[in-house]
mmCIF file of C-alpha atoms in Angstrom:
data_model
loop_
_atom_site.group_PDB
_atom_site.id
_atom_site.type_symbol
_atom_site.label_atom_id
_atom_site.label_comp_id
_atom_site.label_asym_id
_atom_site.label_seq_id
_atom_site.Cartn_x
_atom_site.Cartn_y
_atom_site.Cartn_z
ATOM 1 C CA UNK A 210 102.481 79.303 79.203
ATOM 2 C CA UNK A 211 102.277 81.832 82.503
ATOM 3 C CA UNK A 212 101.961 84.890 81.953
ATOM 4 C CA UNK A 213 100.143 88.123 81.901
ATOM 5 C CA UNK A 214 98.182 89.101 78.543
ATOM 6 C CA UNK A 215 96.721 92.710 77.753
ATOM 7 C CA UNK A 216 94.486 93.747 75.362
ATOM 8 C CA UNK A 217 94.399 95.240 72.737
ATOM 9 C CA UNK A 218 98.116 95.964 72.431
ATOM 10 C CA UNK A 219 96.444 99.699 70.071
ATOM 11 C CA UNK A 220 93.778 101.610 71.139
ATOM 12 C CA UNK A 221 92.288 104.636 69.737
ATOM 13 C CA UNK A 222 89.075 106.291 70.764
ATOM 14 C CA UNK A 223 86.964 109.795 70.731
ATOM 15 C CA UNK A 224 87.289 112.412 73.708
ATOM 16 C CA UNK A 225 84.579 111.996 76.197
ATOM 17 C CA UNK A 226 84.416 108.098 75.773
ATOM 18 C CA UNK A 227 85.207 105.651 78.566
ATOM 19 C CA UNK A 228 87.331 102.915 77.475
ATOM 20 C CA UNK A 229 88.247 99.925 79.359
ATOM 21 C CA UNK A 230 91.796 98.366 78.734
ATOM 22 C CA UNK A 231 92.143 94.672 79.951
ATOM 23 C CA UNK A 232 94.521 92.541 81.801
ATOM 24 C CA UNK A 233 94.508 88.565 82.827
ATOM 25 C CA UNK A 234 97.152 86.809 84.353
ATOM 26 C CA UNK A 235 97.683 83.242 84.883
ATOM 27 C CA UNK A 236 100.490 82.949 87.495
ATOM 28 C CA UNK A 237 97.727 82.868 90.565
ATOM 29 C CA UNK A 238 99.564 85.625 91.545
ATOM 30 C CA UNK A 239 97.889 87.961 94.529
ATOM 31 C CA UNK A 240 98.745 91.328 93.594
ATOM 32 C CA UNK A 241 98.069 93.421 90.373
ATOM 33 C CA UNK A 242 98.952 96.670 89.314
ATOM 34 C CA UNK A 243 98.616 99.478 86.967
ATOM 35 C CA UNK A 244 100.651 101.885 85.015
ATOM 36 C CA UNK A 245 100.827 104.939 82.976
ATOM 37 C CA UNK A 246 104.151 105.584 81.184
ATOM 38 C CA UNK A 247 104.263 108.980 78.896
ATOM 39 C CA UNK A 248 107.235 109.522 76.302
ATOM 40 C CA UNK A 249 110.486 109.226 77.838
ATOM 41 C CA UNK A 250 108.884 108.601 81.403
ATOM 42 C CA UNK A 251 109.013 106.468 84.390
ATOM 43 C CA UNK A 252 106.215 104.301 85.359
ATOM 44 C CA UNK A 253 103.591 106.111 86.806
ATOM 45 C CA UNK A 254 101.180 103.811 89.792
ATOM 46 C CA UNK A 255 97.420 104.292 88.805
ATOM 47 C CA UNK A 256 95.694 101.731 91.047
ATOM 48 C CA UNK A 257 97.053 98.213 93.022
ATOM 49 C CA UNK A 258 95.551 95.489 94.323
ATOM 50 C CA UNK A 259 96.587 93.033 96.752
ATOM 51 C CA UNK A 260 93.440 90.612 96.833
ATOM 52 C CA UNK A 261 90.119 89.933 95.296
ATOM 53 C CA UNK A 262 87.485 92.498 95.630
ATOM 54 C CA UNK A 263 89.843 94.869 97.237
ATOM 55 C CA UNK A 264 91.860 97.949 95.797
ATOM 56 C CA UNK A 265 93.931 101.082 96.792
ATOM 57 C CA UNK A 266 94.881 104.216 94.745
ATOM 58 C CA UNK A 267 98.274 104.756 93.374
ATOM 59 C CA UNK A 268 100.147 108.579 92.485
ATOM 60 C CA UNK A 269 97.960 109.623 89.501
ATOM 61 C CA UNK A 270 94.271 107.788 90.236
ATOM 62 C CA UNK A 271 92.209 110.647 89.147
ATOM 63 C CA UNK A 272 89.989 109.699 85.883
ATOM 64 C CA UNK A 273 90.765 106.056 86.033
ATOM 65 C CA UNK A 274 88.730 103.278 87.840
ATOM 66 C CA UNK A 275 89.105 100.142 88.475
ATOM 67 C CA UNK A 276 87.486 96.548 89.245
ATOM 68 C CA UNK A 277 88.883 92.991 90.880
ATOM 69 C CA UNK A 278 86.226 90.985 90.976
ATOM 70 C CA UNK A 279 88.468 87.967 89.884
ATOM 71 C CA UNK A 280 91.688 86.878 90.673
ATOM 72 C CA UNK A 281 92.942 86.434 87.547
ATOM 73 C CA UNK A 282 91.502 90.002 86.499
ATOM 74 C CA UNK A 283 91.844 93.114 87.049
ATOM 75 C CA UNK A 284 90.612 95.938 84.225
ATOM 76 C CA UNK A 285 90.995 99.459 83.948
ATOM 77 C CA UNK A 286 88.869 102.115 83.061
ATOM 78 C CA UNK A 287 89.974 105.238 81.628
ATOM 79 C CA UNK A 288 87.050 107.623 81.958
ATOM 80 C CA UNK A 289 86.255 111.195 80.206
ATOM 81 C CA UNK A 290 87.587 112.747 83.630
ATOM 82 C CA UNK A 291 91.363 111.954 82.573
ATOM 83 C CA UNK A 292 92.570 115.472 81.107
ATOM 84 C CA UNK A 293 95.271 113.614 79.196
ATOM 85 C CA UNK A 294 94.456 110.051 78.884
ATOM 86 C CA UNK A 295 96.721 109.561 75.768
ATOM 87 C CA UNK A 296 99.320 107.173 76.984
ATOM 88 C CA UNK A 297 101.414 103.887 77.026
ATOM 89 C CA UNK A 298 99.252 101.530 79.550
ATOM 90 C CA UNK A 299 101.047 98.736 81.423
ATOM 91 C CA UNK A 300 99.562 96.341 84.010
ATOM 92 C CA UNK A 301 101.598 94.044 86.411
ATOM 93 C CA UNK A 302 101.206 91.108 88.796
ATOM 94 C CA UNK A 303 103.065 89.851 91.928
ATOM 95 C CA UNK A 304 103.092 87.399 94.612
ATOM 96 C CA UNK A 305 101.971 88.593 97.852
ATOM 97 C CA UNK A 306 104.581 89.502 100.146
ATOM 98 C CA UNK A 307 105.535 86.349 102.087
ATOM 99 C CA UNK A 308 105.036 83.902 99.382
ATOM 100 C CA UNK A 309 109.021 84.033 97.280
ATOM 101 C CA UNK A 310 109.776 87.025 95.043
ATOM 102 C CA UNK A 311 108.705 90.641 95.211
ATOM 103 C CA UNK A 312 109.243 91.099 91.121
ATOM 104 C CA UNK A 313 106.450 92.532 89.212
ATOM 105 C CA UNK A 314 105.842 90.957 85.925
ATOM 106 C CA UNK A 315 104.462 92.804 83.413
ATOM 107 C CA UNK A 316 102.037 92.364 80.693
ATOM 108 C CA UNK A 317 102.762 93.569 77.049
ATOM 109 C CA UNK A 318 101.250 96.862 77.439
ATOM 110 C CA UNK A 319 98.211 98.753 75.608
ATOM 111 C CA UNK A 320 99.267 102.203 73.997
ATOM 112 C CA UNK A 321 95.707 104.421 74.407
ATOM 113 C CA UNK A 322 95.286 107.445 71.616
ATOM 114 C CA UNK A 323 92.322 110.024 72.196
ATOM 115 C CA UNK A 324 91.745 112.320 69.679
ATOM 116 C CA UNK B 69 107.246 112.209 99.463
ATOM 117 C CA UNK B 70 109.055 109.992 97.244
ATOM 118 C CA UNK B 71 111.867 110.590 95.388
ATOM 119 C CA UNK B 72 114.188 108.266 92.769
ATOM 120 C CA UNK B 73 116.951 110.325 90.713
ATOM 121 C CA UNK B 74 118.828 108.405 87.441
ATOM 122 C CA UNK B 75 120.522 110.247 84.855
ATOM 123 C CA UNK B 76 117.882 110.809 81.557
ATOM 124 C CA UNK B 77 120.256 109.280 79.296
ATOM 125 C CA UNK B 78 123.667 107.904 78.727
ATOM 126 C CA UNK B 79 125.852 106.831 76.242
ATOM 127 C CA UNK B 80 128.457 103.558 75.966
ATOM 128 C CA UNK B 81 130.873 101.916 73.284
ATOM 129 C CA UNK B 82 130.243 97.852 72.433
ATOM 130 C CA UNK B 83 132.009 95.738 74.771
ATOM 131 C CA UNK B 84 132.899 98.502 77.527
ATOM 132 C CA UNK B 85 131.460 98.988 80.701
ATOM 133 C CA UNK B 86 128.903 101.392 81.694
ATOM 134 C CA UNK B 87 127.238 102.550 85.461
ATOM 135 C CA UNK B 88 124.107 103.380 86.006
ATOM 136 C CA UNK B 89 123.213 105.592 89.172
ATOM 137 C CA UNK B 90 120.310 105.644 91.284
ATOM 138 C CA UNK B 91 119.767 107.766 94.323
ATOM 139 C CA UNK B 92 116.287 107.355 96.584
ATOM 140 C CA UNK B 93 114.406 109.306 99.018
ATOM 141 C CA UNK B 94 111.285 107.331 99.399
ATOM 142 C CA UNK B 95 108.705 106.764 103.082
ATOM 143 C CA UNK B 96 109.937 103.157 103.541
ATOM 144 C CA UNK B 97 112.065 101.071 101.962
ATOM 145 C CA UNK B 98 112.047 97.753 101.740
ATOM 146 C CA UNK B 99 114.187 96.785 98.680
ATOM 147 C CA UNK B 100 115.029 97.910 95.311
ATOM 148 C CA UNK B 101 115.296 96.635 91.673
ATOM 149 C CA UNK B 102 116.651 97.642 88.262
ATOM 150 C CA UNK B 103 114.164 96.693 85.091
ATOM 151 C CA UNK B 104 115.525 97.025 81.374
ATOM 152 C CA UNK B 105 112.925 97.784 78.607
ATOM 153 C CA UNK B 106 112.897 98.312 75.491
ATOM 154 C CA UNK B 107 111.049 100.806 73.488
ATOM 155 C CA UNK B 108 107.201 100.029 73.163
ATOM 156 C CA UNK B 109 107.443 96.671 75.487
ATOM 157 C CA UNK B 110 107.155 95.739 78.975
ATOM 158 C CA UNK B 111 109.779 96.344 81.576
ATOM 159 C CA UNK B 112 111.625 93.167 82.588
ATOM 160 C CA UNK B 113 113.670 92.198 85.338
ATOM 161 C CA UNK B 114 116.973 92.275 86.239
ATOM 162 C CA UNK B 115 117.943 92.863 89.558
ATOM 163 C CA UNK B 116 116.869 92.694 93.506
ATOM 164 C CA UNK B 117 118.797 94.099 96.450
ATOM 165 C CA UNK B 118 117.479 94.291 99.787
ATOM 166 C CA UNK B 119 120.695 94.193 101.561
ATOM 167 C CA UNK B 120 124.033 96.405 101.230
ATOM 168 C CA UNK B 121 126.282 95.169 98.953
ATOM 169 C CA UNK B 122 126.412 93.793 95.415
ATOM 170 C CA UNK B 123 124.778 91.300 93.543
ATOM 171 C CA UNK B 124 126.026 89.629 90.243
ATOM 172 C CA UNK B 125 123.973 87.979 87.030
ATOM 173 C CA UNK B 126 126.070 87.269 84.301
ATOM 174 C CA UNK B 127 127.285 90.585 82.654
ATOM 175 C CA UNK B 128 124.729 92.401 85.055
ATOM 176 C CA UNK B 129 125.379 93.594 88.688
ATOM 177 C CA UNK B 130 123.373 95.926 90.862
ATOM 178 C CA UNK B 131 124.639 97.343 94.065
ATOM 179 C CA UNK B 132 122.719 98.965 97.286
ATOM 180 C CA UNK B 133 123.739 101.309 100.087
ATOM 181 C CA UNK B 134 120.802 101.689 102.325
ATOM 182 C CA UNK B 135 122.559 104.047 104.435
ATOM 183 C CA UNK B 136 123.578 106.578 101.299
ATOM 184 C CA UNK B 137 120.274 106.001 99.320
ATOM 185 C CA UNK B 138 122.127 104.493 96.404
ATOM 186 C CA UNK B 139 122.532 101.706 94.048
ATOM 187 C CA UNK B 140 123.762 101.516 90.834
ATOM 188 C CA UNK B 141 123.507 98.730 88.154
ATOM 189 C CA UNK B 142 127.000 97.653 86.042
ATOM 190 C CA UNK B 143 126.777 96.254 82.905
ATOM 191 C CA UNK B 144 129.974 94.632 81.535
ATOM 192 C CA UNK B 145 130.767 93.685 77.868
ATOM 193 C CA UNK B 146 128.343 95.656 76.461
ATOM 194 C CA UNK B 147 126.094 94.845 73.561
ATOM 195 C CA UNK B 148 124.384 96.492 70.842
ATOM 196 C CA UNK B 149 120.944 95.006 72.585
ATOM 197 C CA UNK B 150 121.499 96.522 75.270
ATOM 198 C CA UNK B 151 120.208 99.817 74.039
ATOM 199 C CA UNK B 152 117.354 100.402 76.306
ATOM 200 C CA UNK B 153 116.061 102.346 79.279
ATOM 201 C CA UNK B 154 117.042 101.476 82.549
ATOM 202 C CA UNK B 155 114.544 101.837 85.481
ATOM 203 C CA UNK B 156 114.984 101.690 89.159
ATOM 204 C CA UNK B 157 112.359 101.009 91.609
ATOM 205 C CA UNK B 158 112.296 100.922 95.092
ATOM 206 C CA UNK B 159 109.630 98.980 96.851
ATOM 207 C CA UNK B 160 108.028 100.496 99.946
ATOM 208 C CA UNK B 161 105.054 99.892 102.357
ATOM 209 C CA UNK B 162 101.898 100.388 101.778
ATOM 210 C CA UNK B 163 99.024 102.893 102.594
ATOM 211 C CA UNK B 164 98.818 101.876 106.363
ATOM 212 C CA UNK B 165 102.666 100.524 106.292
ATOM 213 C CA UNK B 166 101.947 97.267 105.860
ATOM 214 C CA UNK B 167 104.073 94.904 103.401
ATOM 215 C CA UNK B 168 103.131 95.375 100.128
ATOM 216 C CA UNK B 169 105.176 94.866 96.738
ATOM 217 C CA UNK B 170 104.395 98.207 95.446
ATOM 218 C CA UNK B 171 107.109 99.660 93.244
ATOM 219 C CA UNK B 172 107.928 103.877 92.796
ATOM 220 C CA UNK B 173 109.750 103.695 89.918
ATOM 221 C CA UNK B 174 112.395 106.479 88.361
ATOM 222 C CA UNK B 175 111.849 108.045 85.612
ATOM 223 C CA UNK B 176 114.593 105.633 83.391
ATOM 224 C CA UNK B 177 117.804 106.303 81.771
ATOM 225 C CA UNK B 178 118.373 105.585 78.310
ATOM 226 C CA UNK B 179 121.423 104.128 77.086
ATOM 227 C CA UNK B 180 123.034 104.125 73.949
ATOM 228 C CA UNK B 181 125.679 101.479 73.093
ATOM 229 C CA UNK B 182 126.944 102.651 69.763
ATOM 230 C CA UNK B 183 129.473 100.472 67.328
#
């Protein structure tokens, strides 16, 4: 089946450590995205990216980092420079404009803890 | 800067009908959807306007005013499983103004349906 998979769906790691959450997705779709969602929040935009080997910073980008080397992939790292890094993670994908729908779909999510 | 209002939460009987209400203030627009999700799962779709007017799914319907900066999403016949957060997103152009699918998203608006 299509679709977009994240893992692992629970997280927890030490202050100071970089952890990298991951995200694939299947539906050859162009465009990926991530986002942060805090209790009873909207979706924050970390990072986006339209094509391979090419990305642009969202709202909140600061302590995060990010790689597209393939299409199909498109990880996130949450480094020791995010004061608050505890958080409900949430990547998306999307055709490129042009090609049908403008829907994001999203992948099941990673919760992050940092104690 | 960007700007999407909803109510934070909202409450509805089984097998009414409740509004939701979104206004916008966002640098572009270039359509806007309403996402349901549940608690601890991804956001999924429900609804695309791009145009004035209103649009109907099944028991959902989502309506646009460009010129007001509004929309609101209807749901008729309510269910228990329809307790969730609401989200509206607008999509809007990116960095340089070209077309993007980049979503600003509110921050949600919880409903209760209750027996």
């Amino acid at each position: 089946d299509g679709g977009i998979t994240q893992s692992p769906k629970y997280l927890f790691r030490k202050e100071g450590q970089n952890v990298t959450l991951s995200c694939e997705q299947n539906l050859n779709h162009d465009a990926m995205y991530w986002y942060r969602q805090d209790p009873g929040q909207g979706l924050r935009l970390i990072y986006y990216s339209q094509i391979v080997n090419d990305f642009q910073k969202g709202d909140i980008a600061e302590g995060y980092s990010v790689s597209r080397e393939k299409k199909e992939s498109f990880p996130l790292t949450v480094t020791s420079a995010q004061k608050n890094p505890t958080a409900f993670y949430l990547c998306a994908s999307s055709p490129s404009p042009g090609q049908g729908t403008y829907e994001q779909y999203f992948g099941p999510g990673t919760r992050l803890t940092v104690t | 800067g960007q700007n999407i209002d909803q109510p934070t939460e909202m409450t509805a009987t089984e097998g009414a009908i409740v509004q939701i209400n979104c206004t916008y203030q966002t640098s572009g627009f270039n359509g806007l959807f309403w996402y349901q999700q549940h608690a601890g799962e991804a956001p999924t779709f429900l609804s695309y306007n791009v145009l004035d007017g209103l649009e109907e799914k099944g028991r959902f319907s989502s309506f646009l005013s460009r010129s007001k900066g509004y929309s609101y999403l209807l749901l008729k016949e309510l269910q228990m499983k329809d307790s969730a957060s609401y989200l509206c997103a607008v999509r809007v152009p990116g960095e340089y103004g070209g077309a993007t699918n980049k979503l600003i998203f509110g921050t949600g608006t919880l409903l209760a349906v209750q027996p």
